[in-house]
Amino acid sequence: MSAIDFWLGRHRDTATDLPGADLPWLARLREDAIDRFADEGWPTTRRENWRHTSLAFMAQQVLVVREAVTPEAVVAALRARYQAARGAAHAPARQGVESAPESAPESASKDGHWVIFVDGHFAPALSAIGGLPGGVRIGSLADALGQTPEAVEAAFGEAGDGEAPAALNAALAADGAWIRLGRGVAVEPPIHLVFIGARVTDQHLRNLIVAETGAQATIVEHYPVGAAGSTLTTAVTRVLAAQDSHVTHLKLQQEAPEAIHLATIEAEQARGAVFASHSLSFGARLARHDIRTRLAGEGAEALLNGLYHADGRRHVDHHTRIDHARPQGTSREFYRGLLDGSARGVFTGRILVAQDAQRTDAMQRCDNLLLSRLAEADARPELEIYADDVKCAHGATVGQLDEDALFYLRSRGVDAVHARQLLTYAFAAEVLDRIAHAPLRALGRAALLERLPDGARLEELL
């Protein structure tokens, strides 16, 4: 049996049991998606969009769980980390005035709303969704397919969207998050979506976020360390941002060292909509992130901001695309990579400015820091411009730590090891500083320090 036959068989065995199987439009879409995956197969370097990343090994890859995890413990640890990050973010500066400690106990309103998925399915017993403003729905996609299928259909996407792994996701996804933000509603605390692979070899998740006119929210996708072993996660997150809405999306990927993570984030922005994407990729043997947004309305704004750390023989790939379709759009794109051991980091970013997108202001940059002689970085920033009244720029660098900066720190009494760590952290911190929400910025900082050697000591020096 070939690797493709395995997934075709999985689709045949599960199609009638998936949520929404009785909806003609969804059944047809799933059939079209699995047919597309069968035609295209796993991408290889022969395809332009996969020039530096091949999934040919998936033809022989055996998915296996070597050690399961307890979801309750994972959730408790993650919430404790966020509470610590929130406390650190709101702590007074060392030279500032002391503030009185909070007397109120931790609550869902302070910690945000927590929507937990275990092995690809919503886990209501582990979730904690607090009080919501009128017009806001946060819950399970599987439930939404039964309750409001027409709304889901409008946001679900098509079988031809994205790359081949996204087609496999469309065919097999059983659940994911369903978030609908009503007109003019602001959800202040972050909405945490936590996806734990506890016992299964593969999970397929589809998240739909619909922000109506003027709505505002911050959504966090957590992929914490789950079951040990060669496991597969496919995830597709679609964001529909209506006029003047503001959506911030932060993804924190920390899966186990043997895991394979294949994900897509797609956004559609109407007039004046603001979309900010922060991608922090710190886990998995191979992680591929396809991030795309279309500025479909005049005056839309987009920020794509990413940080990745890879060591050993790990491989991480960010493939981005920003489509400026209407005038006066603004986009900023910043990615930075820390690469150690024999790791490889890949960034391919494309900004497309249509003929009608006059007065576009777009800037793209990718910088990589090689921490070992065997580490490798590939950076391909691209501009494709059909308008003549634009301001666009791009750039990329690949290098090592600055010897002059190292010498300066050594001359100030910092030993060689910690001087390197300080400079490494400073290189990455510029990405974290763009995360506006202070507790999430602190959470990202803590996740980065966990990845760096002797991070606890480094934190004392900061």
CSV table of C-alpha atoms in Angstrom, one decimal:
chain,number,residue,atom,x,y,z
A,1,MET,CA,0.0,0.0,0.0
A,2,SER,CA,1.4,3.4,-1.0
A,3,ALA,CA,1.4,6.4,1.3
A,4,ILE,CA,-1.4,8.0,-0.8
A,5,ASP,CA,-3.5,4.9,-0.6
A,6,PHE,CA,-3.3,5.0,3.1
A,7,TRP,CA,-4.8,8.4,3.2
A,8,LEU,CA,-7.4,7.5,0.6
A,9,GLY,CA,-8.4,4.6,2.8
A,10,ARG,CA,-8.6,6.8,5.8
A,11,HIS,CA,-11.0,9.1,4.0
A,12,ARG,CA,-13.2,6.2,2.9
A,13,ASP,CA,-13.3,4.8,6.4
A,14,THR,CA,-14.1,8.1,8.1
A,15,ALA,CA,-16.1,10.2,5.5
A,16,THR,CA,-19.5,9.2,6.7
A,17,ASP,CA,-18.7,9.7,10.4
A,18,LEU,CA,-17.2,13.2,10.1
A,19,PRO,CA,-19.2,16.1,11.4
A,20,GLY,CA,-21.3,17.6,8.6
A,21,ALA,CA,-21.2,14.4,6.6
A,22,ASP,CA,-24.9,14.9,5.8
A,23,LEU,CA,-24.3,18.3,4.3
A,24,PRO,CA,-24.1,18.0,0.5
A,25,TRP,CA,-21.7,21.0,0.0
A,26,LEU,CA,-19.3,19.6,2.6
A,27,ALA,CA,-19.4,16.0,1.4
A,28,ARG,CA,-18.7,17.2,-2.1
A,29,LEU,CA,-15.8,19.5,-1.0
A,30,ARG,CA,-14.2,16.6,1.0
A,31,GLU,CA,-14.4,14.4,-2.1
A,32,ASP,CA,-12.9,17.0,-4.3
A,33,ALA,CA,-10.1,17.6,-1.7
A,34,ILE,CA,-9.1,14.0,-1.4
A,35,ASP,CA,-9.1,13.6,-5.2
A,36,ARG,CA,-6.8,16.6,-5.4
A,37,PHE,CA,-4.5,15.2,-2.8
A,38,ALA,CA,-4.4,11.9,-4.7
A,39,ASP,CA,-3.5,13.7,-7.9
A,40,GLU,CA,-0.8,15.9,-6.4
A,41,GLY,CA,0.6,13.7,-3.6
A,42,TRP,CA,3.1,14.9,-1.0
A,43,PRO,CA,5.0,17.9,-2.4
A,44,THR,CA,8.7,17.6,-3.4
A,45,THR,CA,11.4,20.1,-4.4
A,46,ARG,CA,10.3,19.7,-8.0
A,47,ARG,CA,7.4,22.1,-7.1
A,48,GLU,CA,8.4,25.8,-7.1
A,49,ASN,CA,6.6,26.5,-3.8
A,50,TRP,CA,8.5,23.6,-2.2
A,51,ARG,CA,12.0,24.3,-3.6
A,52,HIS,CA,13.7,24.0,-0.3
A,53,THR,CA,11.4,21.6,1.5
A,54,SER,CA,10.4,18.1,0.4
A,55,LEU,CA,7.8,15.9,1.9
A,56,ALA,CA,8.9,12.9,-0.2
A,57,PHE,CA,9.9,11.1,3.0
A,58,MET,CA,6.2,10.9,3.9
A,59,ALA,CA,5.8,8.1,1.3
A,60,GLN,CA,7.8,5.9,3.7
A,61,GLN,CA,7.1,7.6,7.0
A,62,VAL,CA,5.5,5.4,9.7
A,63,LEU,CA,3.5,7.4,12.1
A,64,VAL,CA,3.8,6.1,15.7
A,65,VAL,CA,3.2,7.3,19.2
A,66,ARG,CA,6.0,6.3,21.6
A,67,GLU,CA,4.7,7.9,24.7
A,68,ALA,CA,1.3,9.5,25.3
A,69,VAL,CA,0.7,12.6,27.4
A,70,THR,CA,-2.0,13.5,29.9
A,71,PRO,CA,-4.1,16.4,28.4
A,72,GLU,CA,-5.1,17.7,31.9
A,73,ALA,CA,-1.4,18.1,32.8
A,74,VAL,CA,-0.6,19.8,29.5
A,75,VAL,CA,-3.4,22.3,29.9
A,76,ALA,CA,-2.6,23.0,33.5
A,77,ALA,CA,1.1,23.7,32.7
A,78,LEU,CA,0.2,25.9,29.8
A,79,ARG,CA,-2.3,28.0,31.8
A,80,ALA,CA,0.3,28.3,34.6
A,81,ARG,CA,2.8,29.6,32.1
A,82,TYR,CA,0.4,32.2,30.8
A,83,GLN,CA,-0.5,33.3,34.3
A,84,ALA,CA,3.2,33.7,35.0
A,85,ALA,CA,3.7,35.6,31.8
A,86,ARG,CA,0.8,37.8,32.6
A,87,GLY,CA,2.2,38.5,36.0
A,88,ALA,CA,5.6,39.3,34.6
A,89,ALA,CA,4.1,41.6,31.9
A,90,HIS,CA,2.2,43.6,34.6
A,91,ALA,CA,5.0,43.6,37.2
A,92,PRO,CA,6.4,47.1,37.9
A,93,ALA,CA,9.7,48.0,36.3
A,94,ARG,CA,12.7,47.6,38.6
A,95,GLN,CA,13.1,51.3,38.8
A,96,GLY,CA,9.5,52.2,38.9
A,97,VAL,CA,7.0,52.6,41.7
A,98,GLU,CA,5.8,49.4,43.4
A,99,SER,CA,2.1,48.6,42.8
A,100,ALA,CA,-0.1,46.8,45.2
A,101,PRO,CA,-0.6,43.1,44.4
A,102,GLU,CA,-3.9,42.0,42.9
A,103,SER,CA,-6.2,40.5,45.5
A,104,ALA,CA,-8.7,39.0,43.1
A,105,PRO,CA,-8.2,35.3,42.3
A,106,GLU,CA,-7.3,34.2,38.7
A,107,SER,CA,-10.3,34.2,36.5
A,108,ALA,CA,-11.3,33.3,33.0
A,109,SER,CA,-11.7,37.0,32.2
A,110,LYS,CA,-8.1,37.7,33.2
A,111,ASP,CA,-6.6,34.6,31.7
A,112,GLY,CA,-8.7,34.8,28.6
A,113,HIS,CA,-11.0,32.2,27.0
A,114,TRP,CA,-9.5,28.7,26.7
A,115,VAL,CA,-10.8,26.3,24.0
A,116,ILE,CA,-9.1,22.9,24.3
A,117,PHE,CA,-8.9,20.2,21.6
A,118,VAL,CA,-7.5,16.8,22.3
A,119,ASP,CA,-6.5,14.5,19.5
A,120,GLY,CA,-8.4,16.6,17.0
A,121,HIS,CA,-11.6,16.9,18.9
A,122,PHE,CA,-13.1,19.6,21.2
A,123,ALA,CA,-12.7,18.8,24.9
A,124,PRO,CA,-15.4,20.8,26.8
A,125,ALA,CA,-14.4,19.5,30.2
A,126,LEU,CA,-10.9,21.0,29.8
A,127,SER,CA,-12.1,24.3,28.2
A,128,ALA,CA,-12.9,27.5,30.1
A,129,ILE,CA,-14.9,30.0,28.0
A,130,GLY,CA,-15.8,33.0,30.1
A,131,GLY,CA,-18.7,35.4,29.7
A,132,LEU,CA,-18.9,36.7,26.1
A,133,PRO,CA,-20.3,40.0,24.7
A,134,GLY,CA,-23.4,39.7,22.7
A,135,GLY,CA,-22.8,38.6,19.1
A,136,VAL,CA,-19.7,36.6,19.9
A,137,ARG,CA,-19.6,32.8,19.4
A,138,ILE,CA,-16.6,30.7,20.5
A,139,GLY,CA,-16.7,27.0,20.3
A,140,SER,CA,-16.3,23.9,18.2
A,141,LEU,CA,-16.5,23.7,14.4
A,142,ALA,CA,-18.1,20.3,14.7
A,143,ASP,CA,-20.9,21.9,16.8
A,144,ALA,CA,-21.2,24.9,14.4
A,145,LEU,CA,-21.7,22.5,11.5
A,146,GLY,CA,-24.8,21.2,13.2
A,147,GLN,CA,-26.1,24.6,14.4
A,148,THR,CA,-25.2,27.2,11.7
A,149,PRO,CA,-24.1,25.2,8.6
A,150,GLU,CA,-24.7,28.2,6.3
A,151,ALA,CA,-22.4,30.4,8.2
A,152,VAL,CA,-19.7,27.7,8.2
A,153,GLU,CA,-20.1,27.1,4.5
A,154,ALA,CA,-19.4,30.8,3.8
A,155,ALA,CA,-16.1,30.6,5.7
A,156,PHE,CA,-14.9,27.1,5.2
A,157,GLY,CA,-12.9,27.6,2.0
A,158,GLU,CA,-12.5,25.5,-1.2
A,159,ALA,CA,-10.9,22.2,-2.0
A,160,GLY,CA,-8.4,24.0,-4.3
A,161,ASP,CA,-7.2,26.4,-1.6
A,162,GLY,CA,-3.6,26.2,-0.5
A,163,GLU,CA,-1.0,23.4,-1.0
A,164,ALA,CA,-1.6,19.6,-1.1
A,165,PRO,CA,-1.4,19.3,2.8
A,166,ALA,CA,-4.3,21.8,3.0
A,167,ALA,CA,-6.3,19.6,0.7
A,168,LEU,CA,-5.7,16.6,2.9
A,169,ASN,CA,-6.8,18.7,5.8
A,170,ALA,CA,-10.0,19.7,4.0
A,171,ALA,CA,-10.8,16.0,3.4
A,172,LEU,CA,-10.1,14.7,7.0
A,173,ALA,CA,-10.6,17.6,9.4
A,174,ALA,CA,-13.1,16.5,12.0
A,175,ASP,CA,-13.0,19.6,14.2
A,176,GLY,CA,-11.4,22.9,15.1
A,177,ALA,CA,-12.3,26.3,16.4
A,178,TRP,CA,-15.3,28.3,15.3
A,179,ILE,CA,-15.1,32.0,16.3
A,180,ARG,CA,-17.6,34.6,15.1
A,181,LEU,CA,-17.2,38.2,16.3
A,182,GLY,CA,-20.3,40.3,15.9
A,183,ARG,CA,-20.4,43.8,14.5
A,184,GLY,CA,-18.4,46.3,16.5
A,185,VAL,CA,-17.7,43.9,19.3
A,186,ALA,CA,-14.3,43.9,21.1
A,187,VAL,CA,-13.2,40.8,23.0
A,188,GLU,CA,-10.5,42.1,25.3
A,189,PRO,CA,-8.8,39.0,26.8
A,190,PRO,CA,-7.1,36.7,24.3
A,191,ILE,CA,-8.9,33.6,23.0
A,192,HIS,CA,-6.6,30.6,23.5
A,193,LEU,CA,-7.0,27.7,21.1
A,194,VAL,CA,-5.0,24.7,22.4
A,195,PHE,CA,-4.4,21.6,20.3
A,196,ILE,CA,-2.9,18.6,22.1
A,197,GLY,CA,-1.9,15.4,20.3
A,198,ALA,CA,-2.2,13.1,23.3
A,199,ARG,CA,-2.5,9.6,22.0
A,200,VAL,CA,-3.2,9.5,18.2
A,201,THR,CA,-0.6,9.5,15.4
A,202,ASP,CA,-2.3,12.3,13.4
A,203,GLN,CA,-4.7,15.1,13.9
A,204,HIS,CA,-6.3,17.4,11.3
A,205,LEU,CA,-7.7,20.7,12.5
A,206,ARG,CA,-9.6,23.5,10.8
A,207,ASN,CA,-10.2,26.8,12.5
A,208,LEU,CA,-12.6,29.5,11.1
A,209,ILE,CA,-12.5,33.1,12.4
A,210,VAL,CA,-15.1,35.5,11.2
A,211,ALA,CA,-14.8,39.1,12.3
A,212,GLU,CA,-17.7,41.3,11.3
A,213,THR,CA,-17.4,45.1,10.7
A,214,GLY,CA,-15.5,46.8,13.4
A,215,ALA,CA,-14.9,43.7,15.5
A,216,GLN,CA,-11.6,43.2,17.5
A,217,ALA,CA,-10.0,40.2,19.0
A,218,THR,CA,-6.7,38.5,19.8
A,219,ILE,CA,-6.5,34.7,19.0
A,220,VAL,CA,-3.7,32.5,20.1
A,221,GLU,CA,-3.0,29.0,18.6
A,222,HIS,CA,-1.0,26.9,21.0
A,223,TYR,CA,0.6,23.6,19.8
A,224,PRO,CA,2.3,22.4,23.0
A,225,VAL,CA,4.5,19.4,23.3
A,226,GLY,CA,2.3,16.4,22.9
A,227,ALA,CA,2.8,12.7,22.5
A,228,ALA,CA,6.3,11.6,21.8
A,229,GLY,CA,6.9,9.9,18.5
A,230,SER,CA,6.5,10.5,14.8
A,231,THR,CA,3.2,12.2,14.6
A,232,LEU,CA,1.5,14.4,12.1
A,233,THR,CA,-0.5,17.6,12.5
A,234,THR,CA,-2.2,19.4,9.7
A,235,ALA,CA,-3.9,22.7,10.5
A,236,VAL,CA,-5.7,25.3,8.4
A,237,THR,CA,-6.8,28.6,10.0
A,238,ARG,CA,-9.0,30.9,7.9
A,239,VAL,CA,-9.6,34.6,9.0
A,240,LEU,CA,-12.3,36.6,7.3
A,241,ALA,CA,-11.8,40.2,8.5
A,242,ALA,CA,-14.6,42.6,7.5
A,243,GLN,CA,-14.4,46.4,7.2
A,244,ASP,CA,-12.5,48.1,9.9
A,245,SER,CA,-12.0,45.0,12.0
A,246,HIS,CA,-8.8,44.2,13.9
A,247,VAL,CA,-7.7,40.7,14.3
A,248,THR,CA,-4.4,39.7,15.9
A,249,HIS,CA,-3.3,36.1,15.5
A,250,LEU,CA,-0.4,34.5,17.4
A,251,LYS,CA,0.7,31.0,16.8
A,252,LEU,CA,3.1,29.2,19.2
A,253,GLN,CA,4.3,25.9,17.9
A,254,GLN,CA,6.2,23.8,20.4
A,255,GLU,CA,5.5,20.2,19.3
A,256,ALA,CA,7.7,17.2,20.2
A,257,PRO,CA,11.1,16.7,18.4
A,258,GLU,CA,9.9,13.9,16.1
A,259,ALA,CA,6.6,15.6,15.1
A,260,ILE,CA,5.6,16.8,11.6
A,261,HIS,CA,3.6,20.1,11.5
A,262,LEU,CA,2.0,21.3,8.2
A,263,ALA,CA,-0.1,24.4,8.6
A,264,THR,CA,-1.8,27.1,6.6
A,265,ILE,CA,-3.1,30.5,7.7
A,266,GLU,CA,-5.2,32.3,5.2
A,267,ALA,CA,-6.7,35.8,5.7
A,268,GLU,CA,-9.0,38.0,3.6
A,269,GLN,CA,-9.1,41.7,4.6
A,270,ALA,CA,-11.9,44.1,3.6
A,271,ARG,CA,-11.6,47.9,3.5
A,272,GLY,CA,-9.7,49.3,6.5
A,273,ALA,CA,-9.3,45.8,8.1
A,274,VAL,CA,-6.1,45.3,10.2
A,275,PHE,CA,-4.6,41.8,10.5
A,276,ALA,CA,-1.5,41.0,12.5
A,277,SER,CA,0.1,37.5,12.3
A,278,HIS,CA,2.8,36.4,14.8
A,279,SER,CA,4.4,33.0,14.1
A,280,LEU,CA,6.7,31.5,16.8
A,281,SER,CA,8.0,28.1,15.6
A,282,PHE,CA,10.1,26.4,18.3
A,283,GLY,CA,9.2,22.7,17.9
A,284,ALA,CA,8.7,19.7,15.6
A,285,ARG,CA,11.2,17.8,13.4
A,286,LEU,CA,9.7,19.5,10.3
A,287,ALA,CA,7.4,22.5,10.5
A,288,ARG,CA,6.0,24.2,7.4
A,289,HIS,CA,3.9,27.4,7.8
A,290,ASP,CA,2.1,28.8,4.7
A,291,ILE,CA,0.8,32.2,5.7
A,292,ARG,CA,-1.2,34.3,3.2
A,293,THR,CA,-3.3,37.4,3.3
A,294,ARG,CA,-5.2,39.3,0.7
A,295,LEU,CA,-5.8,43.0,1.2
A,296,ALA,CA,-9.0,43.0,-0.7
A,297,GLY,CA,-10.3,46.4,0.5
A,298,GLU,CA,-8.8,49.9,0.2
A,299,GLY,CA,-6.7,51.0,3.1
A,300,ALA,CA,-6.2,47.5,4.7
A,301,GLU,CA,-3.1,46.9,6.8
A,302,ALA,CA,-1.2,43.7,7.5
A,303,LEU,CA,1.7,42.7,9.7
A,304,LEU,CA,3.4,39.3,9.3
A,305,ASN,CA,5.9,38.8,12.0
A,306,GLY,CA,7.8,35.6,12.7
A,307,LEU,CA,10.5,34.0,14.8
A,308,TYR,CA,11.9,30.4,14.4
A,309,HIS,CA,14.5,28.4,16.3
A,310,ALA,CA,15.8,25.1,15.0
A,311,ASP,CA,18.6,22.9,16.2
A,312,GLY,CA,19.8,19.3,15.7
A,313,ARG,CA,18.6,18.2,12.2
A,314,ARG,CA,15.3,20.1,12.4
A,315,HIS,CA,13.8,21.9,9.5
A,316,VAL,CA,11.4,24.9,9.6
A,317,ASP,CA,9.9,26.6,6.6
A,318,HIS,CA,7.8,29.8,6.4
A,319,HIS,CA,6.2,30.4,3.0
A,320,THR,CA,4.3,33.7,2.9
A,321,ARG,CA,2.3,35.7,0.4
A,322,ILE,CA,0.7,39.2,0.7
A,323,ASP,CA,-1.6,40.2,-2.1
A,324,HIS,CA,-2.3,43.9,-2.4
A,325,ALA,CA,-5.4,44.0,-4.5
A,326,ARG,CA,-6.8,47.5,-3.7
A,327,PRO,CA,-5.2,51.0,-3.2
A,328,GLN,CA,-3.6,52.4,-0.2
A,329,GLY,CA,-2.8,49.1,1.5
A,330,THR,CA,0.1,48.9,4.0
A,331,SER,CA,2.0,45.7,4.8
A,332,ARG,CA,5.0,45.0,7.0
A,333,GLU,CA,6.8,41.6,7.1
A,334,PHE,CA,9.6,40.7,9.5
A,335,TYR,CA,11.0,37.2,10.0
A,336,ARG,CA,14.0,36.1,12.0
A,337,GLY,CA,15.6,32.7,12.4
A,338,LEU,CA,18.0,31.2,14.9
A,339,LEU,CA,19.7,28.1,13.5
A,340,ASP,CA,22.0,25.7,15.4
A,341,GLY,CA,23.4,22.3,14.9
A,342,SER,CA,22.7,21.0,11.4
A,343,ALA,CA,19.3,22.7,11.3
A,344,ARG,CA,17.8,24.4,8.2
A,345,GLY,CA,15.6,27.4,8.1
A,346,VAL,CA,13.7,28.5,5.0
A,347,PHE,CA,11.8,31.7,4.3
A,348,THR,CA,10.1,32.4,1.0
A,349,GLY,CA,8.0,35.6,1.0
A,350,ARG,CA,6.2,37.1,-1.9
A,351,ILE,CA,4.4,40.4,-2.1
A,352,LEU,CA,2.1,40.9,-5.0
A,353,VAL,CA,0.9,44.4,-5.9
A,354,ALA,CA,-1.9,44.4,-8.4
A,355,GLN,CA,-2.4,47.1,-11.1
A,356,ASP,CA,-5.2,48.7,-9.2
A,357,ALA,CA,-3.3,48.8,-5.9
A,358,GLN,CA,-1.9,52.3,-6.3
A,359,ARG,CA,-0.2,54.0,-3.3
A,360,THR,CA,0.7,50.6,-1.7
A,361,ASP,CA,3.3,50.8,1.0
A,362,ALA,CA,5.0,47.4,1.6
A,363,MET,CA,8.1,46.3,3.2
A,364,GLN,CA,9.6,42.8,3.7
A,365,ARG,CA,12.6,41.6,5.6
A,366,CYS,CA,14.1,38.2,6.7
A,367,ASP,CA,17.2,37.9,8.8
A,368,ASN,CA,18.9,34.6,9.9
A,369,LEU,CA,21.5,34.0,12.6
A,370,LEU,CA,23.7,30.9,12.1
A,371,LEU,CA,24.9,29.6,15.5
A,372,SER,CA,26.9,26.7,14.1
A,373,ARG,CA,29.0,26.0,11.0
A,374,LEU,CA,26.6,23.3,9.8
A,375,ALA,CA,23.4,25.3,10.1
A,376,GLU,CA,21.8,26.5,6.9
A,377,ALA,CA,19.4,29.3,5.9
A,378,ASP,CA,17.6,29.9,2.7
A,379,ALA,CA,15.9,33.3,2.3
A,380,ARG,CA,13.9,34.4,-0.8
A,381,PRO,CA,12.1,37.7,-0.5
A,382,GLU,CA,10.1,38.5,-3.7
A,383,LEU,CA,8.3,41.6,-5.0
A,384,GLU,CA,5.9,41.4,-7.9
A,385,ILE,CA,4.6,44.9,-8.7
A,386,TYR,CA,2.1,45.9,-11.5
A,387,ALA,CA,1.2,49.4,-10.1
A,388,ASP,CA,3.4,52.4,-10.7
A,389,ASP,CA,2.7,54.6,-7.6
A,390,VAL,CA,4.0,52.4,-4.8
A,391,LYS,CA,6.6,52.3,-2.1
A,392,CYS,CA,8.0,48.8,-1.7
A,393,ALA,CA,11.3,47.3,-0.4
A,394,HIS,CA,12.6,44.0,0.6
A,395,GLY,CA,15.9,42.5,2.0
A,396,ALA,CA,17.5,39.4,3.6
A,397,THR,CA,20.6,38.6,5.6
A,398,VAL,CA,22.3,35.5,6.8
A,399,GLY,CA,25.2,35.8,9.2
A,400,GLN,CA,26.8,35.0,12.5
A,401,LEU,CA,27.2,36.9,15.7
A,402,ASP,CA,29.1,40.2,15.5
A,403,GLU,CA,32.6,39.7,16.8
A,404,ASP,CA,32.9,43.4,17.8
A,405,ALA,CA,29.7,43.1,19.9
A,406,LEU,CA,31.0,39.9,21.5
A,407,PHE,CA,34.3,41.7,22.4
A,408,TYR,CA,32.4,44.6,23.9
A,409,LEU,CA,30.4,42.3,26.2
A,410,ARG,CA,33.6,40.4,27.2
A,411,SER,CA,35.3,43.7,28.0
A,412,ARG,CA,32.4,44.4,30.4
A,413,GLY,CA,32.9,41.2,32.4
A,414,VAL,CA,30.4,38.9,30.6
A,415,ASP,CA,31.9,35.5,29.9
A,416,ALA,CA,32.0,34.2,26.4
A,417,VAL,CA,29.1,31.7,26.7
A,418,HIS,CA,26.7,34.3,28.1
A,419,ALA,CA,27.8,37.0,25.8
A,420,ARG,CA,26.8,34.8,22.9
A,421,GLN,CA,23.5,34.1,24.6
A,422,LEU,CA,22.7,37.7,25.2
A,423,LEU,CA,23.4,38.7,21.6
A,424,THR,CA,21.3,35.7,20.4
A,425,TYR,CA,18.4,36.8,22.5
A,426,ALA,CA,18.7,40.4,21.5
A,427,PHE,CA,18.6,39.3,17.8
A,428,ALA,CA,15.3,37.5,18.5
A,429,ALA,CA,13.8,40.0,20.9
A,430,GLU,CA,13.1,42.5,18.1
A,431,VAL,CA,10.4,40.1,16.7
A,432,LEU,CA,8.9,39.6,20.2
A,433,ASP,CA,8.7,43.3,20.8
A,434,ARG,CA,6.2,43.7,17.9
A,435,ILE,CA,3.7,41.6,19.8
A,436,ALA,CA,1.5,44.4,21.3
A,437,HIS,CA,-0.3,42.3,24.0
A,438,ALA,CA,2.2,42.3,26.9
A,439,PRO,CA,1.3,38.9,28.5
A,440,LEU,CA,1.6,37.2,25.1
A,441,ARG,CA,4.9,38.9,24.5
A,442,ALA,CA,6.1,37.6,27.8
A,443,LEU,CA,4.8,34.2,26.9
A,444,GLY,CA,6.8,34.2,23.7
A,445,ARG,CA,9.8,35.4,25.5
A,446,ALA,CA,9.6,32.5,28.0
A,447,ALA,CA,9.1,30.0,25.2
A,448,LEU,CA,12.2,31.4,23.5
A,449,LEU,CA,14.3,31.2,26.7
A,450,GLU,CA,13.3,27.5,27.1
A,451,ARG,CA,14.9,26.8,23.7
A,452,LEU,CA,18.2,28.6,24.4
A,453,PRO,CA,21.0,26.9,26.3
A,454,ASP,CA,21.0,27.8,30.0
A,455,GLY,CA,17.9,30.0,29.4
A,456,ALA,CA,17.3,30.4,33.2
A,457,ARG,CA,20.7,32.0,33.7
A,458,LEU,CA,20.2,34.2,30.6
A,459,GLU,CA,16.9,35.4,32.1
A,460,GLU,CA,18.8,36.6,35.2
A,461,LEU,CA,21.1,38.7,33.0
A,462,LEU,CA,18.3,40.4,31.1
